[in-house]
Amino acid sequence: SQQAPPGHTRYYPPGPSSQVPLQHSVAQRQSASHSSHHIPHSQQTSPSVSPHISGSKRPLNRLKSKLQRRIPVFGVWLTIPSPVTARVMAVQGFDWACIDMEHTPTNPALMAEMVAAVAGSGTCAPIVRVPSHAPEWFKWALDAGAHGIIVPTVNTAEEMRDIERMCRYPPTGKRSMGAFFAPNAFGLRGPRAVNDYVEHVSNDILVIPQIESVEGAANLPSILKAGGMDAIFVGPYDLNASVRASHDMQIQDVMVHIEQSAKDSDVPLGIYASSGAAAGSRLREGYTLLVAASDIECLSSSAADNLDRARSETRHYR
């Protein structure tokens, strides 16, 4: 059993209630077309449910709602392990911010502070890219209040099924109870906050597998068939390296296979883009979950640009 921290209500759960060949190639590219999806708003609530739940007809995970309706959502990639820079970037108008724990020295405590900083903007959804498939990373990210999880290097359908189970509470999953701070990231307050999170919000957590290897791309149809994901996120750099190492594939063919497989399964596509212009180009190709900037690139490019402008005035002193 787990003791609730002071000021928090303990949650009491309610009663019973192998690789395959690439299927698509460049020659089979079709124009991207995505159908809109109706999001049901009806939801029965009891008087004891938080007013944040009963008074709202929209899902509290607005990012998920937009993705389901194929509304493009633009994010910022957070590589600097600091809640200060996370807060600054979150209020710039981005739909989401990804706290990267795979390629940064961000530890669980800093991640939790960054999740809170992003969620505090009220408009930007905190997403966490966990560093591995180990269950503790999922617990730390979700219990901190992440609105979604990006999982690197998903290569098989079984991995996908296990990932979904780690993101869902029983009976559909195996996530353990301990989300005492997660409700705050969704604006839930009061003695019913934890219960409302578990019963009404947790199933809206975004589960996003990352496809970034030849194996993952080849197995994508079976991964999609396993279900449980809200989008597919392409890792272009590692995928390109994996394709080059295979010596018998072209990155263009692999990308089209991924795009067509996601389209056939009606699953949104996401990708890391190196700039806003690159994100716009990917949008025209059918991607809707898009990285438009990174904190470190914004910081370094802005610093260099301002220094260049200042130095341009020194021509009078030469």
Tab-separated table of C-alpha atoms in Angstrom:
chain	number	residue	atom	x	y	z
A	1	SER	CA	0.000	0.000	0.000
A	2	GLN	CA	1.058	3.585	-0.546
A	3	GLN	CA	0.547	6.466	1.846
A	4	ALA	CA	-0.785	9.679	0.324
A	5	PRO	CA	1.298	12.808	0.949
A	6	PRO	CA	-0.156	15.369	3.391
A	7	GLY	CA	-2.957	17.378	1.806
A	8	HIS	CA	-3.748	14.718	-0.768
A	9	THR	CA	-6.653	12.310	-0.825
A	10	ARG	CA	-5.800	8.684	-1.283
A	11	TYR	CA	-7.372	7.111	-4.340
A	12	TYR	CA	-9.777	4.256	-3.819
A	13	PRO	CA	-10.491	2.532	-7.127
A	14	PRO	CA	-14.147	1.969	-8.111
A	15	GLY	CA	-15.718	-1.459	-7.942
A	16	PRO	CA	-16.006	-3.961	-10.821
A	17	SER	CA	-17.231	-2.375	-13.609
A	18	SER	CA	9.643	-10.738	-37.025
A	19	GLN	CA	10.257	-8.198	-39.614
A	20	VAL	CA	8.108	-7.876	-42.716
A	21	PRO	CA	8.953	-6.369	-46.116
A	22	LEU	CA	8.165	-2.712	-46.646
A	23	GLN	CA	4.678	-2.519	-48.127
A	24	HIS	CA	4.943	0.895	-49.741
A	25	SER	CA	7.499	2.638	-51.910
A	26	VAL	CA	8.024	6.050	-53.475
A	27	ALA	CA	6.253	4.882	-56.611
A	28	GLN	CA	3.136	4.238	-54.525
A	29	ARG	CA	3.054	7.660	-52.884
A	30	GLN	CA	-0.452	8.998	-52.655
A	31	SER	CA	-1.548	12.527	-51.885
A	32	ALA	CA	-2.112	13.009	-48.178
A	33	SER	CA	-5.718	13.271	-47.155
A	34	HIS	CA	-6.957	13.045	-43.616
A	35	SER	CA	-10.552	12.771	-42.540
A	36	SER	CA	-11.881	14.708	-39.597
A	37	HIS	CA	-12.954	12.777	-36.554
A	38	HIS	CA	-15.922	13.568	-34.399
A	39	ILE	CA	-15.006	13.705	-30.733
A	40	PRO	CA	-17.880	12.616	-28.508
A	41	HIS	CA	-18.484	15.080	-25.701
A	42	SER	CA	-21.151	13.334	-23.699
A	43	GLN	CA	-19.939	12.137	-20.359
A	44	GLN	CA	-21.946	11.297	-17.264
A	45	THR	CA	-20.624	12.808	-14.082
A	46	SER	CA	-21.771	12.780	-10.481
A	47	PRO	CA	-22.071	15.825	-8.213
A	48	SER	CA	-18.925	14.667	-6.383
A	49	VAL	CA	-16.817	15.045	-9.525
A	50	SER	CA	-14.505	18.061	-9.691
A	51	PRO	CA	-16.116	21.071	-11.414
A	52	HIS	CA	-13.182	20.992	-13.820
A	53	ILE	CA	-14.632	17.709	-15.069
A	54	SER	CA	-18.382	18.227	-14.825
A	55	GLY	CA	-18.378	21.757	-16.205
A	56	SER	CA	-16.259	21.022	-19.269
A	57	LYS	CA	-17.462	19.407	-22.458
A	58	ARG	CA	-13.959	19.096	-23.884
A	59	PRO	CA	-11.321	16.550	-22.892
A	60	LEU	CA	-8.834	18.049	-20.452
A	61	ASN	CA	-6.060	16.778	-22.735
A	62	ARG	CA	-6.615	19.391	-25.424
A	63	LEU	CA	-3.582	18.194	-27.382
A	64	LYS	CA	-5.157	14.762	-27.798
A	65	SER	CA	-8.423	16.312	-28.936
A	66	LYS	CA	-6.627	18.360	-31.595
A	67	LEU	CA	-4.660	15.351	-32.840
A	68	GLN	CA	-7.832	13.285	-33.156
A	69	ARG	CA	-9.345	16.027	-35.298
A	70	ARG	CA	-6.137	16.259	-37.363
A	71	ILE	CA	-5.529	19.843	-36.308
A	72	PRO	CA	-1.790	20.551	-36.713
A	73	VAL	CA	-0.030	20.975	-33.378
A	74	PHE	CA	3.381	22.611	-33.184
A	75	GLY	CA	5.808	21.835	-30.398
A	76	VAL	CA	9.166	22.858	-29.001
A	77	TRP	CA	11.882	20.367	-28.044
A	78	LEU	CA	13.365	20.990	-24.584
A	79	THR	CA	16.950	19.822	-24.243
A	80	ILE	CA	18.151	22.265	-21.586
A	81	PRO	CA	17.525	20.694	-18.149
A	82	SER	CA	15.917	23.764	-16.591
A	83	PRO	CA	12.357	24.675	-15.539
A	84	VAL	CA	13.266	28.306	-16.233
A	85	THR	CA	13.858	27.822	-19.952
A	86	ALA	CA	10.929	25.393	-20.065
A	87	ARG	CA	8.635	28.095	-18.692
A	88	VAL	CA	9.967	30.687	-21.137
A	89	MET	CA	9.408	28.418	-24.146
A	90	ALA	CA	5.976	27.217	-22.988
A	91	VAL	CA	4.466	30.710	-23.067
A	92	GLN	CA	5.548	31.435	-26.650
A	93	GLY	CA	2.413	29.895	-28.137
A	94	PHE	CA	3.504	26.305	-28.787
A	95	ASP	CA	0.816	23.633	-28.487
A	96	TRP	CA	3.177	21.233	-26.725
A	97	ALA	CA	6.685	20.983	-25.342
A	98	CYS	CA	8.690	17.766	-25.223
A	99	ILE	CA	11.036	17.319	-22.286
A	100	ASP	CA	13.743	15.086	-23.718
A	101	MET	CA	15.228	12.643	-21.228
A	102	GLU	CA	16.892	10.395	-23.809
A	103	HIS	CA	19.680	12.653	-25.036
A	104	THR	CA	19.969	15.137	-22.163
A	105	PRO	CA	21.172	15.007	-18.538
A	106	THR	CA	17.638	15.760	-17.302
A	107	ASN	CA	16.978	13.696	-14.168
A	108	PRO	CA	13.517	12.733	-12.798
A	109	ALA	CA	13.408	15.613	-10.296
A	110	LEU	CA	14.245	18.213	-12.950
A	111	MET	CA	11.802	16.587	-15.361
A	112	ALA	CA	9.011	16.913	-12.797
A	113	GLU	CA	9.794	20.610	-12.318
A	114	MET	CA	9.826	21.145	-16.091
A	115	VAL	CA	6.491	19.347	-16.498
A	116	ALA	CA	4.986	21.644	-13.865
A	117	ALA	CA	6.509	24.720	-15.526
A	118	VAL	CA	5.091	23.805	-18.940
A	119	ALA	CA	1.684	22.832	-17.562
A	120	GLY	CA	1.592	26.107	-15.641
A	121	SER	CA	1.382	28.001	-18.931
A	122	GLY	CA	-2.194	26.781	-19.271
A	123	THR	CA	-1.868	26.457	-23.035
A	124	CYS	CA	1.156	24.228	-23.691
A	125	ALA	CA	0.958	20.466	-23.041
A	126	PRO	CA	3.971	18.834	-21.355
A	127	ILE	CA	5.169	15.708	-23.181
A	128	VAL	CA	8.103	13.602	-21.957
A	129	ARG	CA	10.385	11.485	-24.113
A	130	VAL	CA	11.528	8.751	-21.763
A	131	PRO	CA	15.079	7.413	-22.199
A	132	SER	CA	14.153	3.726	-22.364
A	133	HIS	CA	11.321	1.217	-22.030
A	134	ALA	CA	12.027	0.624	-18.322
A	135	PRO	CA	8.803	1.046	-16.305
A	136	GLU	CA	10.207	3.460	-13.727
A	137	TRP	CA	10.636	6.171	-16.378
A	138	PHE	CA	6.960	5.912	-17.293
A	139	LYS	CA	5.962	6.143	-13.632
A	140	TRP	CA	8.090	9.234	-12.990
A	141	ALA	CA	6.896	11.055	-16.114
A	142	LEU	CA	3.201	10.245	-15.783
A	143	ASP	CA	3.057	10.814	-12.017
A	144	ALA	CA	4.680	14.222	-12.569
A	145	GLY	CA	1.758	15.142	-14.821
A	146	ALA	CA	2.969	14.542	-18.374
A	147	HIS	CA	0.118	14.782	-20.862
A	148	GLY	CA	1.834	12.231	-23.049
A	149	ILE	CA	4.842	9.980	-23.507
A	150	ILE	CA	7.130	9.624	-26.527
A	151	VAL	CA	8.876	6.257	-26.408
A	152	PRO	CA	12.122	5.845	-28.388
A	153	THR	CA	13.012	2.931	-30.655
A	154	VAL	CA	9.793	0.934	-30.739
A	155	ASN	CA	10.497	-2.042	-32.997
A	156	THR	CA	7.802	-4.667	-32.411
A	157	ALA	CA	4.098	-5.068	-31.736
A	158	GLU	CA	4.830	-6.690	-28.377
A	159	GLU	CA	6.869	-3.669	-27.310
A	160	MET	CA	3.927	-1.468	-28.300
A	161	ARG	CA	1.480	-3.517	-26.261
A	162	ASP	CA	3.750	-3.380	-23.208
A	163	ILE	CA	4.200	0.382	-23.582
A	164	GLU	CA	0.453	0.937	-23.606
A	165	ARG	CA	0.017	-1.239	-20.514
A	166	MET	CA	2.580	0.877	-18.636
A	167	CYS	CA	0.563	4.012	-19.435
A	168	ARG	CA	-2.858	2.706	-18.333
A	169	TYR	CA	-4.259	1.777	-14.956
A	170	PRO	CA	-5.725	-1.687	-14.283
A	171	PRO	CA	-7.683	-3.472	-15.568
A	172	THR	CA	-6.510	-2.381	-19.037
A	173	GLY	CA	-2.920	-1.717	-17.976
A	174	LYS	CA	-0.393	-2.102	-15.194
A	175	ARG	CA	0.392	1.465	-14.161
A	176	SER	CA	0.639	1.685	-10.377
A	177	MET	CA	-1.236	4.195	-8.220
A	178	GLY	CA	0.853	7.156	-7.152
A	179	ALA	CA	-0.191	10.146	-9.271
A	180	PHE	CA	-0.550	12.637	-6.425
A	181	PHE	CA	0.846	15.544	-8.457
A	182	ALA	CA	-0.419	14.647	-11.948
A	183	PRO	CA	-3.907	16.149	-11.405
A	184	ASN	CA	-2.385	19.611	-10.993
A	185	ALA	CA	-1.009	19.460	-14.537
A	186	PHE	CA	-4.594	19.145	-15.787
A	187	GLY	CA	-6.010	21.898	-13.607
A	188	LEU	CA	-7.670	19.513	-11.157
A	189	ARG	CA	-7.940	20.688	-7.554
A	190	GLY	CA	-9.611	19.665	-4.326
A	191	PRO	CA	-10.198	16.417	-2.447
A	192	ARG	CA	-11.477	14.609	-5.551
A	193	ALA	CA	-8.518	15.588	-7.752
A	194	VAL	CA	-6.687	12.255	-7.680
A	195	ASN	CA	-9.904	10.275	-8.184
A	196	ASP	CA	-10.937	12.506	-11.085
A	197	TYR	CA	-7.529	12.113	-12.690
A	198	VAL	CA	-7.599	8.316	-12.436
A	199	GLU	CA	-11.221	7.919	-13.498
A	200	HIS	CA	-11.588	10.611	-16.155
A	201	VAL	CA	-8.215	11.876	-17.381
A	202	SER	CA	-5.602	9.130	-17.269
A	203	ASN	CA	-7.022	7.265	-20.270
A	204	ASP	CA	-6.466	10.411	-22.341
A	205	ILE	CA	-2.688	10.274	-21.817
A	206	LEU	CA	-1.013	10.392	-25.232
A	207	VAL	CA	0.996	7.274	-26.069
A	208	ILE	CA	3.408	7.967	-28.930
A	209	PRO	CA	5.859	5.301	-30.125
A	210	GLN	CA	8.913	6.530	-32.008
A	211	ILE	CA	9.896	4.757	-35.213
A	212	GLU	CA	13.597	5.276	-35.829
A	213	SER	CA	15.050	2.034	-37.175
A	214	VAL	CA	14.717	-0.214	-40.201
A	215	GLU	CA	13.296	-2.914	-37.944
A	216	GLY	CA	10.664	-0.597	-36.515
A	217	ALA	CA	9.708	0.674	-39.966
A	218	ALA	CA	9.441	-2.837	-41.365
A	219	ASN	CA	7.279	-3.939	-38.442
A	220	LEU	CA	5.147	-0.807	-38.444
A	221	PRO	CA	2.012	-2.472	-39.911
A	222	SER	CA	1.966	-4.994	-37.049
A	223	ILE	CA	2.797	-2.259	-34.512
A	224	LEU	CA	-0.166	-0.258	-35.780
A	225	LYS	CA	-2.358	-3.340	-35.677
A	226	ALA	CA	-1.457	-3.787	-31.989
A	227	GLY	CA	-3.112	-0.412	-31.389
A	228	GLY	CA	-2.905	1.731	-28.291
A	229	MET	CA	-1.013	4.621	-29.846
A	230	ASP	CA	-2.284	8.162	-30.425
A	231	ALA	CA	0.312	9.011	-33.059
A	232	ILE	CA	3.466	7.673	-34.676
A	233	PHE	CA	6.548	9.847	-34.220
A	234	VAL	CA	9.380	9.527	-36.730
A	235	GLY	CA	12.951	9.946	-35.483
A	236	PRO	CA	14.591	11.063	-38.744
A	237	TYR	CA	18.227	11.082	-37.650
A	238	ASP	CA	18.451	7.598	-36.171
A	239	LEU	CA	16.198	6.250	-38.919
A	240	ASN	CA	18.481	7.651	-41.582
A	241	ALA	CA	21.520	6.122	-39.862
A	242	SER	CA	19.767	2.754	-39.632
A	243	VAL	CA	18.831	2.839	-43.312
A	244	ARG	CA	22.391	3.720	-44.325
A	245	ALA	CA	23.704	0.790	-42.296
A	246	SER	CA	21.317	-1.621	-44.044
A	247	HIS	CA	22.923	-0.911	-47.461
A	248	ASP	CA	19.871	-2.196	-49.349
A	249	MET	CA	17.214	0.471	-48.721
A	250	GLN	CA	16.621	4.094	-49.581
A	251	ILE	CA	15.416	6.523	-46.922
A	252	GLN	CA	12.764	7.845	-49.321
A	253	ASP	CA	11.214	4.392	-49.652
A	254	VAL	CA	11.258	3.843	-45.903
A	255	MET	CA	9.653	7.236	-45.216
A	256	VAL	CA	6.878	6.646	-47.733
A	257	HIS	CA	6.255	3.202	-46.246
A	258	ILE	CA	5.876	4.785	-42.789
A	259	GLU	CA	3.624	7.545	-44.084
A	260	GLN	CA	1.386	5.198	-46.064
A	261	SER	CA	1.171	2.658	-43.226
A	262	ALA	CA	0.033	5.368	-40.792
A	263	LYS	CA	-2.460	6.683	-43.333
A	264	ASP	CA	-3.881	3.197	-43.934
A	265	SER	CA	-4.365	2.778	-40.172
A	266	ASP	CA	-5.728	6.328	-39.747
A	267	VAL	CA	-3.093	7.209	-37.138
A	268	PRO	CA	-1.629	10.754	-36.955
A	269	LEU	CA	2.017	11.221	-37.880
A	270	GLY	CA	4.616	13.272	-36.059
A	271	ILE	CA	8.231	14.118	-36.767
A	272	TYR	CA	11.151	16.100	-35.437
A	273	ALA	CA	11.739	19.027	-37.800
A	274	SER	CA	14.879	21.097	-37.610
A	275	SER	CA	13.136	24.464	-38.037
A	276	GLY	CA	9.790	26.156	-38.459
A	277	ALA	CA	10.248	26.110	-42.238
A	278	ALA	CA	10.986	22.369	-42.166
A	279	ALA	CA	7.898	21.806	-40.001
A	280	GLY	CA	5.799	23.662	-42.570
A	281	SER	CA	7.151	21.407	-45.294
A	282	ARG	CA	6.302	18.287	-43.272
A	283	LEU	CA	2.818	19.656	-42.644
A	284	ARG	CA	2.215	19.711	-46.394
A	285	GLU	CA	3.291	16.048	-46.484
A	286	GLY	CA	0.573	15.061	-44.010
A	287	TYR	CA	2.336	15.282	-40.635
A	288	THR	CA	0.308	16.955	-37.872
A	289	LEU	CA	2.415	16.443	-34.693
A	290	LEU	CA	5.342	18.702	-35.476
A	291	VAL	CA	8.424	20.008	-33.700
A	292	ALA	CA	8.883	23.585	-34.878
A	293	ALA	CA	11.842	24.618	-32.707
A	294	SER	CA	14.222	23.541	-29.968
A	295	ASP	CA	15.239	25.540	-26.922
A	296	ILE	CA	18.965	25.238	-27.542
A	297	GLU	CA	18.642	26.232	-31.216
A	298	CYS	CA	16.482	29.236	-30.332
A	299	LEU	CA	18.982	30.320	-27.688
A	300	SER	CA	22.105	29.864	-29.818
A	301	SER	CA	20.680	31.303	-33.045
A	302	SER	CA	19.209	34.326	-31.282
A	303	ALA	CA	22.478	34.967	-29.443
A	304	ALA	CA	24.507	34.702	-32.650
A	305	ASP	CA	22.066	36.910	-34.553
A	306	ASN	CA	22.117	39.644	-31.928
A	307	LEU	CA	25.904	39.538	-31.727
A	308	ASP	CA	26.183	39.808	-35.517
A	309	ARG	CA	23.859	42.810	-35.507
A	310	ALA	CA	25.858	44.504	-32.771
A	311	ARG	CA	29.168	43.841	-34.494
A	312	SER	CA	27.841	45.230	-37.773
A	313	GLU	CA	27.896	48.663	-36.136
A	314	THR	CA	31.620	48.469	-35.424
A	315	ARG	CA	32.447	49.261	-39.056
A	316	HIS	CA	32.691	52.919	-38.029
A	317	TYR	CA	35.519	52.063	-35.629
A	318	ARG	CA	37.702	50.172	-38.073
